[in-house]
Coordinates of C-alpha atoms and ligand atoms in Angstrom, one line a residue:
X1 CA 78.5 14.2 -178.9
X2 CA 79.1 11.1 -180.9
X3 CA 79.7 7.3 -179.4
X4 CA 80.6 6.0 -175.7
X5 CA 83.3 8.0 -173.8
X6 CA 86.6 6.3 -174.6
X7 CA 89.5 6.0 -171.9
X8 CA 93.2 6.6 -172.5
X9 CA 96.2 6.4 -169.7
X10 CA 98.0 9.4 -170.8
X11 CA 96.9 12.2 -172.9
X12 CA 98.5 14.5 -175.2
X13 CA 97.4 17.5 -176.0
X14 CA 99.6 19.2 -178.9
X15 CA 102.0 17.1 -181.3
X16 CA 104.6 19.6 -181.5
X17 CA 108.2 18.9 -180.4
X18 CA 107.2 18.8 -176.9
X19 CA 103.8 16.7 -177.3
X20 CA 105.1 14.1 -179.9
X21 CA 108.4 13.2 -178.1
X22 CA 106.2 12.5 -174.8
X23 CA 104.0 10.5 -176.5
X24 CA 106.6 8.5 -177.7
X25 CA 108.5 7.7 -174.4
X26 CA 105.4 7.3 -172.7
X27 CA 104.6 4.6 -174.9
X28 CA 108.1 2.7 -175.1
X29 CA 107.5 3.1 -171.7
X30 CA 104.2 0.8 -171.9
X31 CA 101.6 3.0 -171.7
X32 CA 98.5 3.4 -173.2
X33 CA 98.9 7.0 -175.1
X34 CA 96.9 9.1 -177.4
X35 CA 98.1 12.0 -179.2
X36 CA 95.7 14.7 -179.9
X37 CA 96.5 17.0 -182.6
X38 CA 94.6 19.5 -185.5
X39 CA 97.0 18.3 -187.6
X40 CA 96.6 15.1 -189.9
X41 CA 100.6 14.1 -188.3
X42 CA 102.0 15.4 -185.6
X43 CA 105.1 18.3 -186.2
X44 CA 103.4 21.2 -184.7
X45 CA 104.6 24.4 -185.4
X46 CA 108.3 23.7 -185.5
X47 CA 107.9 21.2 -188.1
X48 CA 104.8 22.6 -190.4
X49 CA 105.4 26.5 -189.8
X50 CA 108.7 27.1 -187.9
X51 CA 111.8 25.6 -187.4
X52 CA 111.6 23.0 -190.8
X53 CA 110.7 25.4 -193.5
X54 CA 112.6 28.2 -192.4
X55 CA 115.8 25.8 -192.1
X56 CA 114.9 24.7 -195.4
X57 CA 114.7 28.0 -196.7
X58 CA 118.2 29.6 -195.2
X59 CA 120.1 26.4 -196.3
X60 CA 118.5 28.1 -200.0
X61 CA 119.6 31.3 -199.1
X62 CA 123.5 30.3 -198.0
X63 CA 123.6 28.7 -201.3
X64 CA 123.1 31.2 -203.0
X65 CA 125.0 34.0 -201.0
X66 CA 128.0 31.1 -200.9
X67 CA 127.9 31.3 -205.0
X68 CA 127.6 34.9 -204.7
X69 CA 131.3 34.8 -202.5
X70 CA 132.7 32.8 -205.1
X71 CA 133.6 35.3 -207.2
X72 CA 136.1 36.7 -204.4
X73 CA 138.3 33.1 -206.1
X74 CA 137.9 33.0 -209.0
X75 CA 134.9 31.5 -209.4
X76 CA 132.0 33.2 -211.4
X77 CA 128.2 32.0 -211.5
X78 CA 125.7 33.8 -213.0
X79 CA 123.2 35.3 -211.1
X80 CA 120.7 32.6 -210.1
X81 CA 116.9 32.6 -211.6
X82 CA 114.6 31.4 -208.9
X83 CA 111.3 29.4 -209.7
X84 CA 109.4 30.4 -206.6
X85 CA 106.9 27.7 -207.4
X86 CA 109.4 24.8 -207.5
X87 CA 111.0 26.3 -204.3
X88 CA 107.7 26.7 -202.6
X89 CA 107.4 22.6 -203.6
X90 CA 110.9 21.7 -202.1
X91 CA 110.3 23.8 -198.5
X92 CA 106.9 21.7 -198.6
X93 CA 108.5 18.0 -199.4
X94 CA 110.4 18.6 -196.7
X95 CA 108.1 19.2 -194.1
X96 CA 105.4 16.6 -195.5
X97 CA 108.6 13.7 -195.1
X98 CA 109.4 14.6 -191.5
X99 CA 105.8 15.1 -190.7
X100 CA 104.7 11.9 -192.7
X101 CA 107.3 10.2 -190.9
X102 CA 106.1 11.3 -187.5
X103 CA 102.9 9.6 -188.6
X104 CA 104.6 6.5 -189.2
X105 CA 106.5 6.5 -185.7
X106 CA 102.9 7.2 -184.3
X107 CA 101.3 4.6 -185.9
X108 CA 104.0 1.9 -185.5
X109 CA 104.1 2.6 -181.4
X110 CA 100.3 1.9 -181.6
X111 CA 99.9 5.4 -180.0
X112 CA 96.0 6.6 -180.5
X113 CA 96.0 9.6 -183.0
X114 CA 93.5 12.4 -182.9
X115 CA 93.2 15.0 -185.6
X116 CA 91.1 17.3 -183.4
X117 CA 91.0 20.5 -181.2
X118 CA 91.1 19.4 -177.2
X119 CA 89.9 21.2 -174.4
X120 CA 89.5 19.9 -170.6
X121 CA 85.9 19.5 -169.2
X122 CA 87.2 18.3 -165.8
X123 CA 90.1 17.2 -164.5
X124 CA 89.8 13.3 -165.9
X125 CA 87.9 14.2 -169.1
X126 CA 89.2 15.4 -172.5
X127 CA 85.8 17.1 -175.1
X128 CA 87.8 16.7 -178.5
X129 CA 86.2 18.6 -181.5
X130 CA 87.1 16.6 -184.9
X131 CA 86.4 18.0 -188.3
X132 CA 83.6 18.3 -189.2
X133 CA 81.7 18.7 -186.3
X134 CA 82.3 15.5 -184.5
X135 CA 83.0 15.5 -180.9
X136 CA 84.1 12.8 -178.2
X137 CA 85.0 12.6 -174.9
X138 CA 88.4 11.3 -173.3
X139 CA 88.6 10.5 -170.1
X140 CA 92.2 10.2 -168.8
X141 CA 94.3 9.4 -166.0
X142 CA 97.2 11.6 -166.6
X143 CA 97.5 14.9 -169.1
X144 CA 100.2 16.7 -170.9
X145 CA 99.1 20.2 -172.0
X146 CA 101.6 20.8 -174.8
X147 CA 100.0 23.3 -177.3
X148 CA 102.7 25.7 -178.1
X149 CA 102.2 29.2 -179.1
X150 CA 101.2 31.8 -181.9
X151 CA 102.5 35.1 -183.3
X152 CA 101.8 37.9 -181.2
X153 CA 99.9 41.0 -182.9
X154 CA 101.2 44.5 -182.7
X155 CA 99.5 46.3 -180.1
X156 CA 96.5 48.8 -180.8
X157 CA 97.3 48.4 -185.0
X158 CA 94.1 46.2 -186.4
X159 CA 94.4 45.9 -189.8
X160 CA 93.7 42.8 -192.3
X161 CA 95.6 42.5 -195.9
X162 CA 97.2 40.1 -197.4
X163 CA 99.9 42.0 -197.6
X164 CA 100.5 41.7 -193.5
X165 CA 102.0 38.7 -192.9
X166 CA 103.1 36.8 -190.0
X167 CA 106.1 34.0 -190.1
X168 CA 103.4 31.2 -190.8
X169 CA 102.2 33.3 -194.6
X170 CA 105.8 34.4 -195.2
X171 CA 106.8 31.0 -194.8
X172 CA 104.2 29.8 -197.5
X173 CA 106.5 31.9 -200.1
X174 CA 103.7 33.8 -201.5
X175 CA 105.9 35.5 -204.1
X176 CA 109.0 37.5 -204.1
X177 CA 107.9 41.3 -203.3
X178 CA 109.9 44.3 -204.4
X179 CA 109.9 45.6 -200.6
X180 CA 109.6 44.2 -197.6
X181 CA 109.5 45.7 -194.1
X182 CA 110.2 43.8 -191.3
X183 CA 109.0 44.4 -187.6
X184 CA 111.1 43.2 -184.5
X185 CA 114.7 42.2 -185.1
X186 CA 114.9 38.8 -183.3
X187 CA 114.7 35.3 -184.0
X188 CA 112.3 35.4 -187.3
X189 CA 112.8 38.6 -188.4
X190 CA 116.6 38.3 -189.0
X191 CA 116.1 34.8 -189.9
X192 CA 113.4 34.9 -192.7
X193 CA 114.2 38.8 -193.3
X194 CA 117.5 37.4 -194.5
X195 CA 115.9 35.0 -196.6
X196 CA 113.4 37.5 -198.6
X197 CA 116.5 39.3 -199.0
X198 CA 118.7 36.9 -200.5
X199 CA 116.4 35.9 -202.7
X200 CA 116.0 40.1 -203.7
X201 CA 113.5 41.2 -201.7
X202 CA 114.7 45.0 -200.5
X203 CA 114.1 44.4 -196.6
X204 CA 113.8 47.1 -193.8
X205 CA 113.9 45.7 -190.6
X206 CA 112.7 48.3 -187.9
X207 CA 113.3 47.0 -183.8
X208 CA 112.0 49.2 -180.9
X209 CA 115.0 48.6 -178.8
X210 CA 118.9 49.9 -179.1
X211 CA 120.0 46.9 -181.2
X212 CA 119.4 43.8 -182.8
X213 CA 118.6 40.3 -180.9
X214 CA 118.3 42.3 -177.7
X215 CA 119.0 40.2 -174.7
X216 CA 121.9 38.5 -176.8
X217 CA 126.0 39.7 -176.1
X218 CA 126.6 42.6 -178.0
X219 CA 130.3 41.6 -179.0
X220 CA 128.3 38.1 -181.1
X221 CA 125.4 40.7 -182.3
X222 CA 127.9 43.2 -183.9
X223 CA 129.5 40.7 -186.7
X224 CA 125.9 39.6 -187.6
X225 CA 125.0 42.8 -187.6
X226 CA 128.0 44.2 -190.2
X227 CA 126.8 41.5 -192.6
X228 CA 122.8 42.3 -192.1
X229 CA 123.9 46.4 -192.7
X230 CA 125.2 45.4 -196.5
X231 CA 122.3 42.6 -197.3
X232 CA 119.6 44.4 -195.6
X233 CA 118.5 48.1 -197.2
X234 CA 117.8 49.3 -193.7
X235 CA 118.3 48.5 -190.6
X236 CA 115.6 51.2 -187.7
X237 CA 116.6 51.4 -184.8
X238 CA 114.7 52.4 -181.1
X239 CA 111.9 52.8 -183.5
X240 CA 108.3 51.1 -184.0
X241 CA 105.7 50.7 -186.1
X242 CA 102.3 53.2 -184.3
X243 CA 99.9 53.2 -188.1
X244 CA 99.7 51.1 -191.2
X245 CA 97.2 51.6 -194.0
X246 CA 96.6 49.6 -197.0
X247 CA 97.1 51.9 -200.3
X248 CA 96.8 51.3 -203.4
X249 CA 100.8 50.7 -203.9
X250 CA 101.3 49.2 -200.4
X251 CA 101.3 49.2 -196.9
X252 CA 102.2 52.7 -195.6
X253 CA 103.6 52.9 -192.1
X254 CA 103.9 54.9 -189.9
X255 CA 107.4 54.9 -187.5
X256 CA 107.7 56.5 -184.4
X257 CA 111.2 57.0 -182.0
X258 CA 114.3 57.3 -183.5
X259 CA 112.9 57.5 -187.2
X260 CA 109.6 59.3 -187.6
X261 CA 109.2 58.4 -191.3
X262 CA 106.4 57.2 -193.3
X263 CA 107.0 54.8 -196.0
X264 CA 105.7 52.4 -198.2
X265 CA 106.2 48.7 -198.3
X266 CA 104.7 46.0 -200.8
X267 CA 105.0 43.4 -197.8
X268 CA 105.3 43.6 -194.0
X269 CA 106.0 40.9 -191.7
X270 CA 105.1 41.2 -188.0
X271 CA 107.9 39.5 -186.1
X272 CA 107.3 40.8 -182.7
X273 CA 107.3 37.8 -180.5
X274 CA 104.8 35.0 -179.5
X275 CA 102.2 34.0 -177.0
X276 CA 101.3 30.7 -175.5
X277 CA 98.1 29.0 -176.6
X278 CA 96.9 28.7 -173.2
X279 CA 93.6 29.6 -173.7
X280 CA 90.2 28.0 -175.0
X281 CA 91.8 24.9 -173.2
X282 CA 89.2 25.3 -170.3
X283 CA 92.3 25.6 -167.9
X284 CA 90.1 28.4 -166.0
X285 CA 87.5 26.0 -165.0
X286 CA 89.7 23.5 -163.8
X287 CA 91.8 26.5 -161.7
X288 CA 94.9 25.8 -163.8
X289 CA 97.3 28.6 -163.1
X290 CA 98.6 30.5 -165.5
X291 CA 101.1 33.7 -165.1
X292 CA 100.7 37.4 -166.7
X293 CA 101.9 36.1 -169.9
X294 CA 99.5 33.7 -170.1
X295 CA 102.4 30.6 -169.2
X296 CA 101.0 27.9 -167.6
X297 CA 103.0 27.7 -164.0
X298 CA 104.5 24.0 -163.9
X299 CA 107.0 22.6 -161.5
X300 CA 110.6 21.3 -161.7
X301 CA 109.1 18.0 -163.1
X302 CA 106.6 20.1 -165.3
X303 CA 103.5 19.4 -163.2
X304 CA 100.8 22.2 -163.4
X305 CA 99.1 22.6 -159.9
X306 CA 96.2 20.0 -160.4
X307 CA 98.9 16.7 -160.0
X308 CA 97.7 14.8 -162.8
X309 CA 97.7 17.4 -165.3
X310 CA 101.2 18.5 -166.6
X311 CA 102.2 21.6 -169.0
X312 CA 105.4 21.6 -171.6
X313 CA 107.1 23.6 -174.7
X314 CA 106.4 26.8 -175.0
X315 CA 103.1 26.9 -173.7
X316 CA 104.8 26.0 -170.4
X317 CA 107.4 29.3 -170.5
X318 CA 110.6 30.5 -172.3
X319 CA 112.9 30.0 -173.8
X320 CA 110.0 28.8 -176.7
X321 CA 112.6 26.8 -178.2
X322 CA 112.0 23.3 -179.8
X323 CA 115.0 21.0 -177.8
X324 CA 113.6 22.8 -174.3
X325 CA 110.2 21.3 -175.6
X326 CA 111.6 17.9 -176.3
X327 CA 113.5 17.6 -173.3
X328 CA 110.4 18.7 -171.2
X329 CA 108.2 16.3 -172.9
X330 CA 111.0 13.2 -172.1
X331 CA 110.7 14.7 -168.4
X332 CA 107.0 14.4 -168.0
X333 CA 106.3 11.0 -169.5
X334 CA 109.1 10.0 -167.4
X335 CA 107.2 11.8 -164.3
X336 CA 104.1 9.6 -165.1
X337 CA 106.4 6.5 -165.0
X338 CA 106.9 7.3 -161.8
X339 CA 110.7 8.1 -162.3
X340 CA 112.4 10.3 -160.2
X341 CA 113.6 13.4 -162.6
X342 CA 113.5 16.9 -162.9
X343 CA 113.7 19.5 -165.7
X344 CA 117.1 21.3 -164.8
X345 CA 119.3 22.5 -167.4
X346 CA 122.4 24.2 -166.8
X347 CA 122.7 25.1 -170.6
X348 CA 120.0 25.7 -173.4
X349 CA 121.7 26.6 -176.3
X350 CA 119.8 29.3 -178.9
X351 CA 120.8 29.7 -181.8
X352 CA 120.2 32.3 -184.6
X353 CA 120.1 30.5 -188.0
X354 CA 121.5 33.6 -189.8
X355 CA 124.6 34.0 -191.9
X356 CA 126.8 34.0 -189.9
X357 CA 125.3 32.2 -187.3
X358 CA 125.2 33.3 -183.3
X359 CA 124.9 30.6 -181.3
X360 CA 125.3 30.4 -176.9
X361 CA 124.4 28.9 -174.0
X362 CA 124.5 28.6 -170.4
X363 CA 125.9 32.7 -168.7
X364 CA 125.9 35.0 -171.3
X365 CA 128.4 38.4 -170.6
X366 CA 125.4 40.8 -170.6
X367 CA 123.4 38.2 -167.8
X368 CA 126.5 38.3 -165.7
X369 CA 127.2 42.3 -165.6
X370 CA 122.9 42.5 -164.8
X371 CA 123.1 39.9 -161.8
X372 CA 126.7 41.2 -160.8
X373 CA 128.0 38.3 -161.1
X374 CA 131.8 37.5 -161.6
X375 CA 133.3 36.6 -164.5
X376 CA 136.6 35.8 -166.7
X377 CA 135.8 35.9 -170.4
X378 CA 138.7 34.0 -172.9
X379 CA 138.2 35.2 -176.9
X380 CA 139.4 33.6 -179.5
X381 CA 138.8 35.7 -183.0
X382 CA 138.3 33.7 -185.7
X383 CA 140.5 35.8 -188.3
X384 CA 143.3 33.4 -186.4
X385 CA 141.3 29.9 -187.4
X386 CA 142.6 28.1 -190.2
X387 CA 139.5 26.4 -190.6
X388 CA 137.5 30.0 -190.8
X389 CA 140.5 31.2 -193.4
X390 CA 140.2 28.4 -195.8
X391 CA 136.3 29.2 -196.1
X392 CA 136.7 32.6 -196.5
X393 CA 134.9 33.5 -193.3
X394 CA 137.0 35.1 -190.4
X395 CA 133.8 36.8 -189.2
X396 CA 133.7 35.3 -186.4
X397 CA 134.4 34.8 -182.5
X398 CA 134.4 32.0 -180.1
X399 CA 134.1 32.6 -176.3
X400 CA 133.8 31.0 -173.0
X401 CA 132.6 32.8 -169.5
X402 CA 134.2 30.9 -167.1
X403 CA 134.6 31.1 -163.3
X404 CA 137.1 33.0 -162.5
X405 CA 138.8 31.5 -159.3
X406 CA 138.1 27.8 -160.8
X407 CA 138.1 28.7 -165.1
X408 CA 134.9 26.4 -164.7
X409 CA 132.8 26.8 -168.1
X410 CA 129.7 29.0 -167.2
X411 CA 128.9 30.5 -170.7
X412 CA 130.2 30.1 -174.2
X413 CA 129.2 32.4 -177.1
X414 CA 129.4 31.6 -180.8
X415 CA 129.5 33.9 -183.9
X416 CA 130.5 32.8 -187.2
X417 CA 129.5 30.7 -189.8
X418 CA 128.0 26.7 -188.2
X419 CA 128.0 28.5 -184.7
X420 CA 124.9 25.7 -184.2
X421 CA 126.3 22.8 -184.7
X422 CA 129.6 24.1 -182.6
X423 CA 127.8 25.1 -179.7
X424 CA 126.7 21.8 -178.2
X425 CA 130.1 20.7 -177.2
X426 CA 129.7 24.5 -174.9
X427 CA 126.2 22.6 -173.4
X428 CA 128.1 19.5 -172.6
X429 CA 131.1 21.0 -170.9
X430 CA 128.8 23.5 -169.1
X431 CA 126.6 20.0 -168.0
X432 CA 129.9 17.8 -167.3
X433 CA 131.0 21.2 -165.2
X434 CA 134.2 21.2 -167.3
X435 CA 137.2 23.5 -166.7
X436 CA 138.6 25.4 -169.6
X437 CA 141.6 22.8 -169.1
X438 CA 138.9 19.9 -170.0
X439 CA 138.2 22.0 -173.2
X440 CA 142.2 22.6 -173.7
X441 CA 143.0 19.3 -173.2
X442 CA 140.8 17.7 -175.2
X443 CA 142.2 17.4 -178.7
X444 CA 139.9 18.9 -181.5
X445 CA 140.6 17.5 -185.1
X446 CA 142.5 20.1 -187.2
X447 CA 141.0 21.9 -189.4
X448 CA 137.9 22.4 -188.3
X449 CA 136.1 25.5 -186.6
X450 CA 135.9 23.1 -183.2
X451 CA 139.5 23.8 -182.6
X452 CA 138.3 27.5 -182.3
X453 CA 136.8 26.5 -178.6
X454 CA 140.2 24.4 -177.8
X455 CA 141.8 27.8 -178.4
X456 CA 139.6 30.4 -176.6
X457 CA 140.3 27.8 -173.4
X458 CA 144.2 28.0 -174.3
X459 CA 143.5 32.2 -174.0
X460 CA 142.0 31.5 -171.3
X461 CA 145.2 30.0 -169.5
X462 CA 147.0 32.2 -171.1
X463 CA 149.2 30.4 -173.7
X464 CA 147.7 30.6 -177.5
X465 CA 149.1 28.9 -180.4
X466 CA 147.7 30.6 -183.0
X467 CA 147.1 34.4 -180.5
X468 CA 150.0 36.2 -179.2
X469 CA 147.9 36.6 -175.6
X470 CA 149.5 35.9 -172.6
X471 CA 152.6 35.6 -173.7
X472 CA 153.9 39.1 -172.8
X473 CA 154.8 39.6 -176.7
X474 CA 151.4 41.1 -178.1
X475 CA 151.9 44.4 -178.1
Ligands
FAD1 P1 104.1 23.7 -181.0 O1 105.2 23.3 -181.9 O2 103.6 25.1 -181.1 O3 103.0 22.6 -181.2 C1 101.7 22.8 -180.6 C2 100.7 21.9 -181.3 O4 99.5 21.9 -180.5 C3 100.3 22.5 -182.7 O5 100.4 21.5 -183.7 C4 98.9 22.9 -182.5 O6 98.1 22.6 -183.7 C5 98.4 21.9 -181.4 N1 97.3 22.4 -180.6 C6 97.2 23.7 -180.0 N2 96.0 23.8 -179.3 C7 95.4 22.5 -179.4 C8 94.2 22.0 -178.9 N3 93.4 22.7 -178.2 N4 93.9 20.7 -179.2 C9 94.8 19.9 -180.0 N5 95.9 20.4 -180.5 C10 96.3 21.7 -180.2 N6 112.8 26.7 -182.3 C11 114.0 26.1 -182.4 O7 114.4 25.5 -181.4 N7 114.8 26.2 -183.5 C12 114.4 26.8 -184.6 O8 115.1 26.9 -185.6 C13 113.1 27.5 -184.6 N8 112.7 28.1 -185.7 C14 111.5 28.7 -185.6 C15 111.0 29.4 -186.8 C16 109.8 29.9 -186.8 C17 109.3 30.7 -188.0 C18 108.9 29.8 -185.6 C19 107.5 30.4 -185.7 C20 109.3 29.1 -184.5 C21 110.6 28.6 -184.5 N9 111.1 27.9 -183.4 C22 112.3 27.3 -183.4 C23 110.3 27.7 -182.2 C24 109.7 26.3 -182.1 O9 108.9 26.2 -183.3 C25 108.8 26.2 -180.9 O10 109.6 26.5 -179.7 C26 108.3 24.8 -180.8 O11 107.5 24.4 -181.9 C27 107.5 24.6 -179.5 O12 107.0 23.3 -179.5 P2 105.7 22.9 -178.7 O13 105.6 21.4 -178.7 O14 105.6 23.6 -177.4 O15 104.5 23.5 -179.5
NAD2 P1 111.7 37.6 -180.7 O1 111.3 37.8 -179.3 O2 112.9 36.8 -181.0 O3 111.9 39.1 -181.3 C1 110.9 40.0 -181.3 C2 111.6 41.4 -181.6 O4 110.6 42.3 -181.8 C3 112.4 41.9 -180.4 O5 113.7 42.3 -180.8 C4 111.6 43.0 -179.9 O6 112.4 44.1 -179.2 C5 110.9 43.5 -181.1 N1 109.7 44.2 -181.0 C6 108.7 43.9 -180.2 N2 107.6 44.8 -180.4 C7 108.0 45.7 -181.4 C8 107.4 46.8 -182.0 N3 106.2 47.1 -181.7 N4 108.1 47.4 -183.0 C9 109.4 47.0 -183.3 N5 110.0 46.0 -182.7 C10 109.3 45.3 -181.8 O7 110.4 37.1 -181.4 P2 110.2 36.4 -182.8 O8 111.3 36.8 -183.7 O9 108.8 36.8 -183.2 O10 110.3 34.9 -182.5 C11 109.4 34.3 -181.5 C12 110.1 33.2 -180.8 O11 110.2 32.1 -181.7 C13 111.6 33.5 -180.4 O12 111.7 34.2 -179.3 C14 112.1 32.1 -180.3 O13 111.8 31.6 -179.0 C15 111.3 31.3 -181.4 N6 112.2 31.2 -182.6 C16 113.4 30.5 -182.5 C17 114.1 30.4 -183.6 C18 115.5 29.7 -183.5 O14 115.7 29.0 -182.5 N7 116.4 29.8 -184.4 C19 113.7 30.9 -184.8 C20 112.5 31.6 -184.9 C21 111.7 31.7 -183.8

């Protein structure tokens, strides 16, 4: 142990999207911060090994699938060549810019930086565990535990190659393999699967459960889907990985369930979920509680059960999204203030950053029919937008889940290509508690895919411009 114990007023543990937004409030809020991190900026995993390079990789892949779908007008460009290591060199500028700007921000509030591994000693005192060797101590008057999560291994297979991957080495872009198989069809494995195979890659993804994104509507899942079946080489089903051996050619697998194969794959990427990085924090000692999943139990205004000491991001339960983190950590710092707030979102939107996109928020269909509740749902395909028709792209569907006595906006669901960016106006009219005649009402600029959310409220009530519903004349 190195020097005199140092003080700080808050302390921030993890510079992800939840840590590094708390920091900064806390501080424009006037306190005295520091910002502990292993990193040399804060970003976290989003930004060095998640959300950033992925984003930066699919915006790749569109481009080139988009160029590909130019021939369908006319318009013919060869085949593109791909210099991985220039690639590699873009994904990377754009995560050291955001990050390096992060650094900036840091600096600038006059926030205390850390690079450094934290861990809790007592309930007032931080033992942080520099490079090298060194270690301080921190005491603290408030804490914000904020250290996200990791990859989650597959269960009872322990092998090490290089040719196992999880998002973080797929993400580095090692090369372009011949065949890769993916396992677990959510989030990453759709998302960077479809990446690999855009850029050639032969994929197989293989998911243990009936369907792809499971949990998500099946009527949004099924156009993704269509497109995955023609860009993927296979798509396994109710099947999962129980062996894998290195080989001299590959990594042979072992499936088990519906497919009882055994195939060879240059590359596999283990996409099966994540797990909080809840431990090695010395929460036991302090009796922080933590649930079967290892999420640490917080209150509405994200307090663990020692008062000082509060939990955020994905560390602190799902959804392990970034904004949920961000919003959290504006909470907490916010909390310390001594504000009166609570984290209580009627709408998180998710989104899927495939081609197309799938995108809700707020009562999904499949939630409703499990907790019996209620519901009206309004559809609006998008082989009627004129938006969707001029870009070549009617695979796609807009819906709301509304009330049905009131039409009040419970739910909306998004497939199609943008479904991201489209979705927030659902969060706002599910958080203004908007009818479906708010959304109808409102007027959308034409053309754009935005009108296709003005139209699904106009099914909704039963009149259509563009849909024959309602009207008594559609059959
Ligand atoms: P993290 O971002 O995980 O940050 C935690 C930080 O804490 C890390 O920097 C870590 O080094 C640090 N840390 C951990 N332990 C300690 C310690 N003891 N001492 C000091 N520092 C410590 N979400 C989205 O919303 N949109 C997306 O498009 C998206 N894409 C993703 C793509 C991939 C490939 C992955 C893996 C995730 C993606 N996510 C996405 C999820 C998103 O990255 C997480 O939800 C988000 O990063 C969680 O933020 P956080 O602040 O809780 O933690
Ligand atoms: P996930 O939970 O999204 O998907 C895991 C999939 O693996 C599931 O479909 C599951 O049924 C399947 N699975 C589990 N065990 C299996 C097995 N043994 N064999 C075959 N299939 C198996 O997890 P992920 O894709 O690893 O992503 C982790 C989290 O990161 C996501 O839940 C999300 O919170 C976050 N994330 C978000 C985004 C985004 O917002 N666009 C992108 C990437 C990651």
């Amino acid at each position: 142990m190195s020097g005199e114990k140092k003080t700080t007023g808050v302390a921030v543990i993890g510079g992800g999207p939840g840590g590094y937004p708390a920091a900064f409030l806390a501080s424009d809020l006037g306190m005295d911060v520091t910002l502990i991190d292993m990193e040399p900026n804060p970003g976290g995993v989003c930004l060095y090994r998640g959300c950033i390079p992925s984003k930066a990789l699919l915006h790749v892949a569109r481009v080139i699938a988009e160029a590909r779908h130019a021939s369908r007008w006319g318009v013919e460009f060869p085949e593109p060549t791909v210099d991985i290591d220039r690639l590699r060199e873009w994904k990377n500028s754009v995560v050291r810019k955001l990050t390096g700007g992060l650094g900036q921000l840091t600096k600038k509030r006059g926030i205390n930086y850390i690079q450094g591994r934290a861990s809790f000693l007592s309930p007032n005192t931080l033992r942080i565990e520099k490079d090298g060797g060194e270690e301080l101590l921190l005491g603290f008057s408030h804490a914000v535990i904020a250290t996200g999560s990791r990859p989650a291994l597959l269960p009872d297979i322990s092998i090490n190659s290089p040719r196992i991957m999880d998002s973080t080495d797929a993400l580095e872009l090692p090369d372009i393999p011949r065949t890769m198989l993916v396992v677990g069809g959510g989030y990453i494995g759709l998302e960077l699967g479809s990446v690999y195979a855009t850029l050639g890659t032969r994929v197989t993804v293989v998911e243990m459960t009936s369907g792809l994104m499971p949990g998500v509507d099946r009527d949004l899942v099924s156009v993704l889907s269509r497109r995955l079946e023609r860009l993927f080489d296979g798509i396994v089903l109710n099947t999962k990985v129980v062996d894998m051996r290195e080989e001299r050619e590959g990594i042979k697998v072992r499936f088990e369930g519906a497919s009882k194969e055994e195939r060879v794959f240059d590359r596999v990427l283990i996409s099966v979920g994540r797990v909080p990085n809840s431990t090695n924090l010395g929460l036991e000692g302090l009796g922080i509680r933590v649930d079967k999943k290892g999420f640490i139990i917080v209150d509405e205004k994200r307090r663990t059960n020692i008062p000082n000491i509060y939990a955020i991001g994905d560390v602190a339960g799902e959804p392990m999204l970034a904004h949920k983190a961000t919003h959290e950590g504006r909470t907490v710092a916010e909390a310390i203030a001594g504000r009166k707030v609570a984290f209580e979102p009627r709408a998180i939107p998710s989104v899927v950053f495939t081609d197309p996109e799938i995108a809700w928020c707020g009562l999904t269909e499949t939630e409703a029919r499990e907790k019996k509740i209620p519901v009206k749902v309004a559809r609006f395909p998008w082989s009627a937008s004129g938006r969707a028709t001029t870009l070549d792209r009617n695979d796609g569907v807009t819906k709301l889940i509304l009330e049905p006595e009131t039409n009040r906006v419970l739910g909306v669901g998004i497939v199609g290509i943008g479904a991201g960016e489209l979705i927030s106006e659902g969060a706002l009219a599910i958080e203004m508690a908007a009818l479906a005649s708010d959304l109808e009402l409102t007027v959308h600029p034409h053309p754009t895919l935005s009108e296709t959310i003005m139209e699904a409220a106009e099914v909704a009530l039963g009149t259509s411009t563009h849909l024959l519903y309602g009207t008594g004349k559609s059959k």
